[in-house]
Every structure is written in structure tokens, then in C-alpha cells.
Short mmCIF file of C-alpha atoms and ligand atoms in Angstrom, two decimals:
data_model
loop_
_atom_site.label_atom_id
_atom_site.label_comp_id
_atom_site.label_asym_id
_atom_site.label_seq_id
_atom_site.Cartn_x
_atom_site.Cartn_y
_atom_site.Cartn_z
CA MET Y 209 -13.88 -59.57 -70.89
CA GLY Y 210 -16.85 -61.49 -71.72
CA SER Y 211 -20.04 -61.03 -73.91
CA VAL Y 212 -22.80 -58.35 -72.35
CA SER Y 213 -26.32 -60.02 -72.90
CA PRO Y 214 -29.17 -57.29 -73.89
CA ARG Y 215 -30.70 -54.56 -71.83
CA LEU Y 216 -33.25 -56.26 -69.68
CA SER Y 217 -36.86 -54.37 -69.70
CA VAL Y 218 -38.49 -52.74 -66.60
CA PRO Y 219 -42.36 -52.76 -66.45
CA LYS Y 220 -44.17 -49.23 -66.94
CA HIS Y 221 -45.31 -49.42 -63.17
CA ILE Y 222 -41.77 -49.19 -61.80
CA LYS Y 223 -40.67 -45.63 -61.33
CA ALA Y 224 -37.34 -44.86 -62.83
CA PRO Y 225 -34.86 -42.49 -61.51
CA GLU Y 226 -34.74 -39.04 -63.61
CA TYR Y 227 -31.33 -39.68 -65.13
CA VAL Y 228 -32.62 -43.06 -67.05
CA GLY Y 229 -32.38 -42.16 -70.62
CA ARG Y 230 -30.32 -39.32 -70.21
CA PRO Y 231 -26.65 -39.37 -70.39
CA ALA Y 232 -26.31 -37.89 -66.59
CA PRO Y 233 -27.91 -37.24 -63.75
CA THR Y 234 -29.12 -33.50 -62.62
CA PRO Y 235 -27.01 -32.10 -60.30
CA PHE Y 236 -28.41 -32.59 -56.76
CA THR Y 237 -29.01 -29.08 -55.17
CA GLY Y 238 -30.69 -30.42 -51.96
CA THR Y 239 -29.08 -31.35 -48.65
CA ASP Y 240 -27.51 -34.56 -47.11
CA VAL Y 241 -29.66 -34.05 -44.12
CA LYS Y 242 -33.05 -35.78 -44.34
CA THR Y 243 -36.10 -35.91 -42.40
CA PRO Y 244 -37.08 -38.83 -40.71
CA GLU Y 245 -39.83 -39.85 -43.04
CA GLN Y 246 -37.09 -39.43 -45.96
CA ILE Y 247 -34.88 -41.67 -43.88
CA GLU Y 248 -37.13 -44.09 -43.71
CA LYS Y 249 -38.01 -44.04 -47.35
CA ILE Y 250 -34.28 -44.66 -47.98
CA ARG Y 251 -34.35 -47.59 -45.37
CA ALA Y 252 -37.40 -49.16 -47.66
CA ALA Y 253 -35.23 -49.03 -50.68
CA GLY Y 254 -32.01 -50.11 -49.10
CA LYS Y 255 -34.14 -53.27 -47.42
CA ILE Y 256 -34.91 -54.45 -50.96
CA ALA Y 257 -31.48 -53.82 -52.29
CA ALA Y 258 -30.14 -56.11 -49.18
CA GLY Y 259 -32.79 -58.66 -49.86
CA ALA Y 260 -31.61 -58.83 -53.43
CA ILE Y 261 -28.08 -59.47 -52.34
CA GLU Y 262 -28.93 -61.97 -49.46
CA MET Y 263 -30.93 -63.92 -52.27
CA LEU Y 264 -27.88 -63.66 -54.80
CA ARG Y 265 -25.67 -65.12 -51.76
CA SER Y 266 -27.79 -68.03 -51.77
CA GLU Y 267 -27.07 -68.74 -55.39
CA ILE Y 268 -23.82 -68.05 -55.80
CA ALA Y 269 -21.64 -71.00 -56.64
CA PRO Y 270 -19.15 -72.65 -58.96
CA GLY Y 271 -20.65 -72.65 -62.77
CA ILE Y 272 -23.22 -69.51 -62.20
CA SER Y 273 -22.61 -66.55 -64.73
CA THR Y 274 -22.60 -62.69 -63.44
CA ASP Y 275 -25.65 -62.33 -65.79
CA HIS Y 276 -27.67 -64.94 -64.43
CA LEU Y 277 -27.05 -63.13 -60.84
CA ASP Y 278 -28.09 -59.98 -63.04
CA ARG Y 279 -31.29 -61.54 -64.27
CA LEU Y 280 -32.00 -62.75 -60.89
CA ALA Y 281 -31.53 -59.45 -58.68
CA HIS Y 282 -33.28 -57.30 -61.66
CA ASP Y 283 -36.35 -59.55 -61.45
CA TYR Y 284 -35.74 -59.50 -57.43
CA VAL Y 285 -35.89 -55.63 -57.29
CA ILE Y 286 -38.81 -54.87 -59.62
CA ASP Y 287 -40.93 -57.78 -58.04
CA HIS Y 288 -40.68 -55.89 -54.52
CA GLY Y 289 -41.80 -52.70 -56.60
CA ALA Y 290 -38.31 -50.50 -57.04
CA TYR Y 291 -36.08 -49.84 -59.94
CA PRO Y 292 -32.59 -51.16 -60.12
CA SER Y 293 -30.68 -47.84 -60.01
CA THR Y 294 -27.36 -48.49 -61.83
CA LEU Y 295 -29.87 -49.93 -65.08
CA GLY Y 296 -29.20 -46.37 -67.31
CA TYR Y 297 -27.11 -44.66 -65.04
CA ARG Y 298 -24.92 -42.72 -67.22
CA GLY Y 299 -25.18 -45.36 -69.62
CA TYR Y 300 -24.19 -48.41 -67.21
CA PRO Y 301 -26.15 -51.22 -69.05
CA LYS Y 302 -27.16 -53.63 -65.79
CA SER Y 303 -28.90 -54.08 -62.91
CA ILE Y 304 -25.92 -54.87 -60.27
CA CYS Y 305 -22.74 -54.52 -60.54
CA SER Y 306 -20.42 -57.68 -60.13
CA SER Y 307 -16.73 -57.20 -59.58
CA VAL Y 308 -14.82 -60.57 -59.70
CA ASN Y 309 -11.24 -61.00 -58.28
CA GLU Y 310 -8.83 -58.13 -59.36
CA ILE Y 311 -11.90 -55.84 -60.45
CA ILE Y 312 -12.05 -53.26 -57.34
CA CYS Y 313 -15.82 -51.93 -58.76
CA HIS Y 314 -18.35 -51.32 -61.17
CA GLY Y 315 -17.61 -54.93 -62.89
CA ILE Y 316 -20.24 -55.35 -65.52
CA PRO Y 317 -22.27 -58.72 -65.59
CA ASP Y 318 -21.65 -60.80 -68.55
CA ASP Y 319 -21.18 -64.49 -69.59
CA THR Y 320 -18.34 -64.92 -67.08
CA VAL Y 321 -18.69 -68.02 -65.20
CA LEU Y 322 -17.77 -67.99 -61.35
CA GLU Y 323 -15.03 -70.63 -60.38
CA ALA Y 324 -13.99 -72.21 -57.08
CA GLY Y 325 -11.70 -69.67 -55.21
CA ASP Y 326 -12.79 -66.84 -56.84
CA ILE Y 327 -14.16 -63.51 -54.96
CA VAL Y 328 -17.31 -61.50 -55.99
CA ASN Y 329 -18.35 -58.31 -55.27
CA ILE Y 330 -22.39 -57.53 -55.58
CA ASP Y 331 -23.42 -53.98 -55.35
CA ILE Y 332 -26.90 -53.25 -56.03
CA THR Y 333 -28.93 -49.94 -55.54
CA ALA Y 334 -32.66 -49.87 -55.42
CA TYR Y 335 -35.03 -46.84 -56.22
CA LEU Y 336 -38.17 -46.96 -54.47
CA ASP Y 337 -40.65 -43.87 -53.57
CA GLY Y 338 -38.15 -41.28 -54.86
CA PHE Y 339 -35.09 -42.48 -52.98
CA HIS Y 340 -31.85 -44.86 -53.50
CA GLY Y 341 -30.39 -47.32 -51.00
CA ASP Y 342 -26.95 -48.71 -51.73
CA LEU Y 343 -24.87 -51.56 -50.64
CA ASN Y 344 -22.65 -54.11 -51.60
CA HIS Y 345 -21.05 -57.19 -50.33
CA THR Y 346 -17.86 -59.28 -51.29
CA ILE Y 347 -18.77 -63.21 -51.57
CA GLU Y 348 -16.52 -65.95 -51.57
CA VAL Y 349 -16.99 -68.69 -54.27
CA GLY Y 350 -16.12 -72.12 -52.88
CA ASP Y 351 -13.18 -72.32 -50.68
CA VAL Y 352 -11.01 -69.42 -51.29
CA SER Y 353 -7.11 -69.15 -50.24
CA GLU Y 354 -6.29 -67.97 -46.28
CA ASP Y 355 -4.85 -64.81 -48.01
CA VAL Y 356 -7.98 -63.90 -49.95
CA HIS Y 357 -10.15 -64.96 -47.09
CA ASN Y 358 -8.57 -62.73 -44.75
CA LEU Y 359 -8.67 -59.72 -47.31
CA VAL Y 360 -12.46 -60.27 -47.46
CA GLU Y 361 -13.15 -60.44 -43.66
CA ARG Y 362 -10.38 -57.31 -43.13
CA THR Y 363 -12.61 -55.46 -45.38
CA ARG Y 364 -15.76 -56.03 -43.92
CA GLU Y 365 -13.95 -55.11 -40.58
CA ALA Y 366 -12.76 -52.06 -42.30
CA LEU Y 367 -16.36 -50.74 -42.95
CA ASN Y 368 -17.17 -51.77 -39.51
CA ARG Y 369 -14.31 -49.44 -38.37
CA GLY Y 370 -15.48 -46.46 -40.56
CA LEU Y 371 -19.02 -47.04 -39.40
CA MET Y 372 -17.60 -46.52 -35.46
CA ALA Y 373 -15.83 -43.58 -36.59
CA VAL Y 374 -19.42 -41.98 -37.75
CA ALA Y 375 -20.47 -39.20 -35.17
CA PRO Y 376 -22.18 -35.65 -35.19
CA GLY Y 377 -19.77 -32.94 -34.94
CA ARG Y 378 -17.10 -35.01 -36.68
CA ALA Y 379 -15.47 -34.46 -39.70
CA VAL Y 380 -15.96 -36.98 -42.72
CA ASN Y 381 -12.30 -37.38 -43.23
CA THR Y 382 -12.31 -39.04 -39.61
CA ILE Y 383 -13.96 -42.13 -41.32
CA GLY Y 384 -11.40 -42.77 -43.92
CA LEU Y 385 -8.48 -42.37 -41.39
CA ALA Y 386 -10.24 -45.16 -39.07
CA ILE Y 387 -10.42 -47.36 -42.31
CA GLU Y 388 -6.97 -46.82 -43.42
CA ASN Y 389 -5.13 -47.19 -40.12
CA TYR Y 390 -6.69 -50.65 -39.74
CA ALA Y 391 -5.87 -51.51 -43.26
CA LYS Y 392 -2.26 -50.40 -42.86
CA ARG Y 393 -1.82 -53.35 -40.27
CA PHE Y 394 -2.07 -55.62 -42.77
CA GLY Y 395 -0.04 -53.85 -45.45
CA TYR Y 396 -3.23 -53.59 -47.85
CA GLY Y 397 -3.45 -50.78 -50.68
CA VAL Y 398 -6.36 -48.64 -49.85
CA VAL Y 399 -7.96 -47.26 -53.00
CA ARG Y 400 -8.42 -43.29 -53.02
CA ASP Y 401 -10.16 -42.37 -55.99
CA PHE Y 402 -13.77 -44.24 -55.53
CA THR Y 403 -14.97 -42.74 -52.50
CA GLY Y 404 -18.39 -43.02 -50.32
CA HIS Y 405 -20.98 -40.62 -51.10
CA GLY Y 406 -24.14 -38.99 -50.09
CA VAL Y 407 -27.23 -40.90 -51.42
CA GLY Y 408 -30.78 -40.26 -51.23
CA GLU Y 409 -33.11 -38.47 -53.74
CA ALA Y 410 -29.86 -38.34 -55.96
CA PHE Y 411 -27.72 -41.66 -56.09
CA HIS Y 412 -24.83 -39.43 -55.75
CA SER Y 413 -25.43 -36.26 -54.02
CA GLY Y 414 -21.73 -34.86 -54.54
CA LEU Y 415 -20.72 -35.20 -51.05
CA ILE Y 416 -17.75 -37.13 -50.93
CA ILE Y 417 -16.52 -39.87 -48.04
CA PRO Y 418 -12.93 -40.74 -48.69
CA HIS Y 419 -11.88 -44.21 -47.17
CA TYR Y 420 -8.13 -42.96 -46.51
CA ASP Y 421 -6.39 -40.10 -44.43
CA SER Y 422 -7.77 -37.03 -46.62
CA ALA Y 423 -7.12 -34.61 -43.79
CA PRO Y 424 -7.41 -31.57 -44.36
CA ASN Y 425 -9.63 -32.33 -47.24
CA TYR Y 426 -13.02 -33.62 -46.75
CA ALA Y 427 -13.80 -31.70 -43.74
CA THR Y 428 -17.69 -31.49 -43.90
CA VAL Y 429 -18.81 -32.07 -40.60
CA MET Y 430 -21.64 -34.76 -39.78
CA GLU Y 431 -24.97 -34.14 -38.60
CA VAL Y 432 -27.68 -35.95 -37.24
CA GLY Y 433 -29.69 -37.02 -40.30
CA MET Y 434 -26.84 -36.97 -42.98
CA VAL Y 435 -27.16 -39.85 -45.03
CA PHE Y 436 -23.98 -41.45 -47.08
CA THR Y 437 -22.38 -44.26 -48.04
CA ILE Y 438 -19.25 -45.99 -46.69
CA GLU Y 439 -17.59 -48.47 -49.00
CA PRO Y 440 -14.02 -49.26 -48.59
CA MET Y 441 -12.28 -51.22 -51.37
CA LEU Y 442 -8.84 -52.97 -50.06
CA THR Y 443 -6.23 -54.76 -52.09
CA LEU Y 444 -3.49 -57.52 -51.60
CA GLY Y 445 -1.48 -55.08 -53.91
CA THR Y 446 -1.44 -51.65 -55.21
CA HIS Y 447 -4.21 -49.12 -54.67
CA LYS Y 448 -3.70 -47.71 -58.08
CA TRP Y 449 -6.04 -48.89 -60.72
CA ASP Y 450 -6.83 -49.26 -64.51
CA MET Y 451 -10.25 -48.41 -66.50
CA TRP Y 452 -10.99 -51.33 -68.99
CA PRO Y 453 -12.13 -50.31 -72.43
CA ASP Y 454 -15.75 -50.49 -71.58
CA GLY Y 455 -15.32 -47.45 -69.47
CA TRP Y 456 -16.74 -49.07 -65.97
CA THR Y 457 -14.58 -52.02 -64.83
CA VAL Y 458 -11.84 -50.93 -62.72
CA SER Y 459 -9.27 -53.05 -62.15
CA THR Y 460 -6.06 -53.20 -59.72
CA LYS Y 461 -3.06 -52.07 -61.89
CA ASP Y 462 -1.36 -55.14 -60.62
CA LYS Y 463 -4.01 -57.57 -61.13
CA SER Y 464 -3.93 -57.87 -56.86
CA ILE Y 465 -7.41 -59.41 -55.42
CA THR Y 466 -9.64 -56.92 -53.99
CA ALA Y 467 -12.44 -56.62 -51.93
CA GLN Y 468 -15.56 -54.13 -50.88
CA PHE Y 469 -18.32 -53.81 -48.44
CA GLU Y 470 -20.79 -51.16 -48.39
CA HIS Y 471 -23.63 -49.89 -46.18
CA THR Y 472 -25.95 -46.51 -46.34
CA LEU Y 473 -26.23 -45.19 -43.01
CA ALA Y 474 -27.65 -42.05 -41.07
CA VAL Y 475 -25.82 -40.46 -38.71
CA THR Y 476 -27.77 -40.60 -35.12
CA GLU Y 477 -26.99 -38.25 -32.13
CA THR Y 478 -25.04 -41.43 -30.49
CA GLY Y 479 -23.69 -42.92 -33.88
CA TYR Y 480 -24.96 -44.26 -36.93
CA ASP Y 481 -27.86 -46.15 -38.16
CA ILE Y 482 -27.62 -48.58 -40.93
CA LEU Y 483 -30.19 -48.41 -43.65
CA THR Y 484 -29.35 -50.84 -45.76
CA LEU Y 485 -30.23 -54.42 -44.16
CA PRO Y 486 -32.57 -57.01 -45.19
N1 LIG I 1486 -23.52 -48.64 -56.59
C1 LIG I 1486 -21.81 -47.87 -56.87
C2 LIG I 1486 -21.74 -47.35 -55.71
O1 LIG I 1486 -21.72 -47.61 -54.64
C3 LIG I 1486 -22.31 -46.84 -58.41
C4 LIG I 1486 -22.44 -48.13 -59.09
S1 LIG I 1486 -22.44 -47.05 -60.54
C5 LIG I 1486 -22.66 -47.99 -61.95
O2 LIG I 1486 -21.57 -45.99 -55.66
F1 LIG I 1486 -22.91 -47.02 -62.80
F2 LIG I 1486 -21.37 -48.08 -61.98
F3 LIG I 1486 -23.49 -48.89 -61.74
CO1 LIG I 1487 -22.12 -46.25 -53.12
CO1 LIG I 1488 -23.04 -49.28 -54.37
#
């Protein structure tokens, strides 16, 4: 566990979500089905978050700290007129999540320096004009082992399998079935307790999208215009996890390496529309 730098500031002209400065968000009571105008706002936020990840991709190298990546992303999101949604979310102290190697999700940027052979997941959410767009990518640092490279590429494909299961009229648990069936081929652990979620005016709307076969649970039927994330986490070992004493960082229980990819999407007549592209 490294040392976390002081909280970065956000200029006054950037509008913060309502939960900033409060212990928790106000529960969302609206719908996960968005209008075309709302979907374009989520896409505009998602484009900034995706652009920030593309910028970090070219900075990630052995010797760079996750704190440095956080500062770069913080400045990028603000320079594009958006608020970095994680900063002040339930007290989370940073503008990105950076989850290295055995960290499943919600790693806090600190003075930890990346080394060749590491993998790092960068999760960024931007809030613009009242709407959030949320995505993450796992990025290889220098050359990584074949097992780890395969895990990263198959986790990317697992997200793709989840996306391909999206269609109006289907239960959301179909998404998890597709992901788990694909991951099972390789004997990977499929994390169950951290899920995709509805996103829009709220960072997490309350709608849950499991990445495993949860039927008959989580049977919400997908509708055209529904917006949510899919964000599978696969491991080279167990799906079980431990929470670090910081209350955020989630590690695999067996310290096995883990990867994740995430997009925000809208359900369309024929499938899906990814809203978090650069
Ligand atoms: N972006 C993460 C997600 O995909 C949530 C991060 S919340 C934080 O849902 F507080 F940990 F940053
Ligand atoms: Co998410
Ligand atoms: Co995310």
C-alpha cells in the first residue's frame, strides 16, 4: 500500500455531481431508459472519459506512478469541461481508479511505480451536463507473460461477448451467462460481487448487471434506450476477494492476477450502441 497524495482541486466553473461533499449519493428514483437527447449527453461525457484513457495509454510505462496518471487524467477531464466522477464519490479520494495486477477494482492512485510485466486497469468516469459516462481498460506495462497477456485479451473479449448478448426483450442476466460461458473455457475466475450498473444522471442507478449466470435473479428486461455498463472482471485464480484496510481496494483472495474492461452502452433495436468511445 503506497502513500496517497493530497486531494486535487476542481475549478469553480466545473459542475460537481450532487454527492460531492456528502457521505453518499441521493438514491436514484428515475428510469434507466433514456431519451435520445439524454443518450447524447452520456456519449459526450463518455467521450471525455475515453479520451482520458487514450491519453494515459501513451503515458503508461515502467517507472510511472499511478498518482502521476491520476493527475494527468484529472487535468484532462477538467480541461474538457467535465468533473471526474470518482473524486468525492462516497469519500473516494482520486479522479481515477488504478488497479494493478491482483487488484480486481477500485485501486486508489498512490506513489506505487509501475514495472515492466505489470497490468494496470484504468477506470474513469466523467460527469458533463448532468450525465456520467463510465469505462475502463486494462493496459499492459512493457512486456507481460503469455498467461497474463491472454487474460487481458480474453477479458476484452468477455466484454465483447457481454455486449453481443444485449438486445431488447432479453433479461439482463443473459449478459452474465454469455460472459461466464466464455470465461469458463479458460478456467478463469469470474468475479460476482462487483457488477455492471445503470448509469446516467446517477453514477450507479440501482440497476445491476451481473457478469455470471445469475438466472433466475437479475431478470430485468432490456428495453430500447436503456443505458448501463458491462464491466467483467476475470482472474487467473479464484473469484473470491479481500478488501484492503483503505475500504476501497479490492484484491483477489489468492493474489492471482485479474483484468477488467468496461463500457457504457445504450440498448438499440438491433443490439447496442457503445457510449464510451474516444
Ligand atoms: N467506475 C467504477 C465503476 O465502474 C466505480 C468507481 S467508484 C469509486 O462502477 F469510488 F471507487 F471510484
Ligand atoms: Co462502472
Ligand atoms: Co467504471
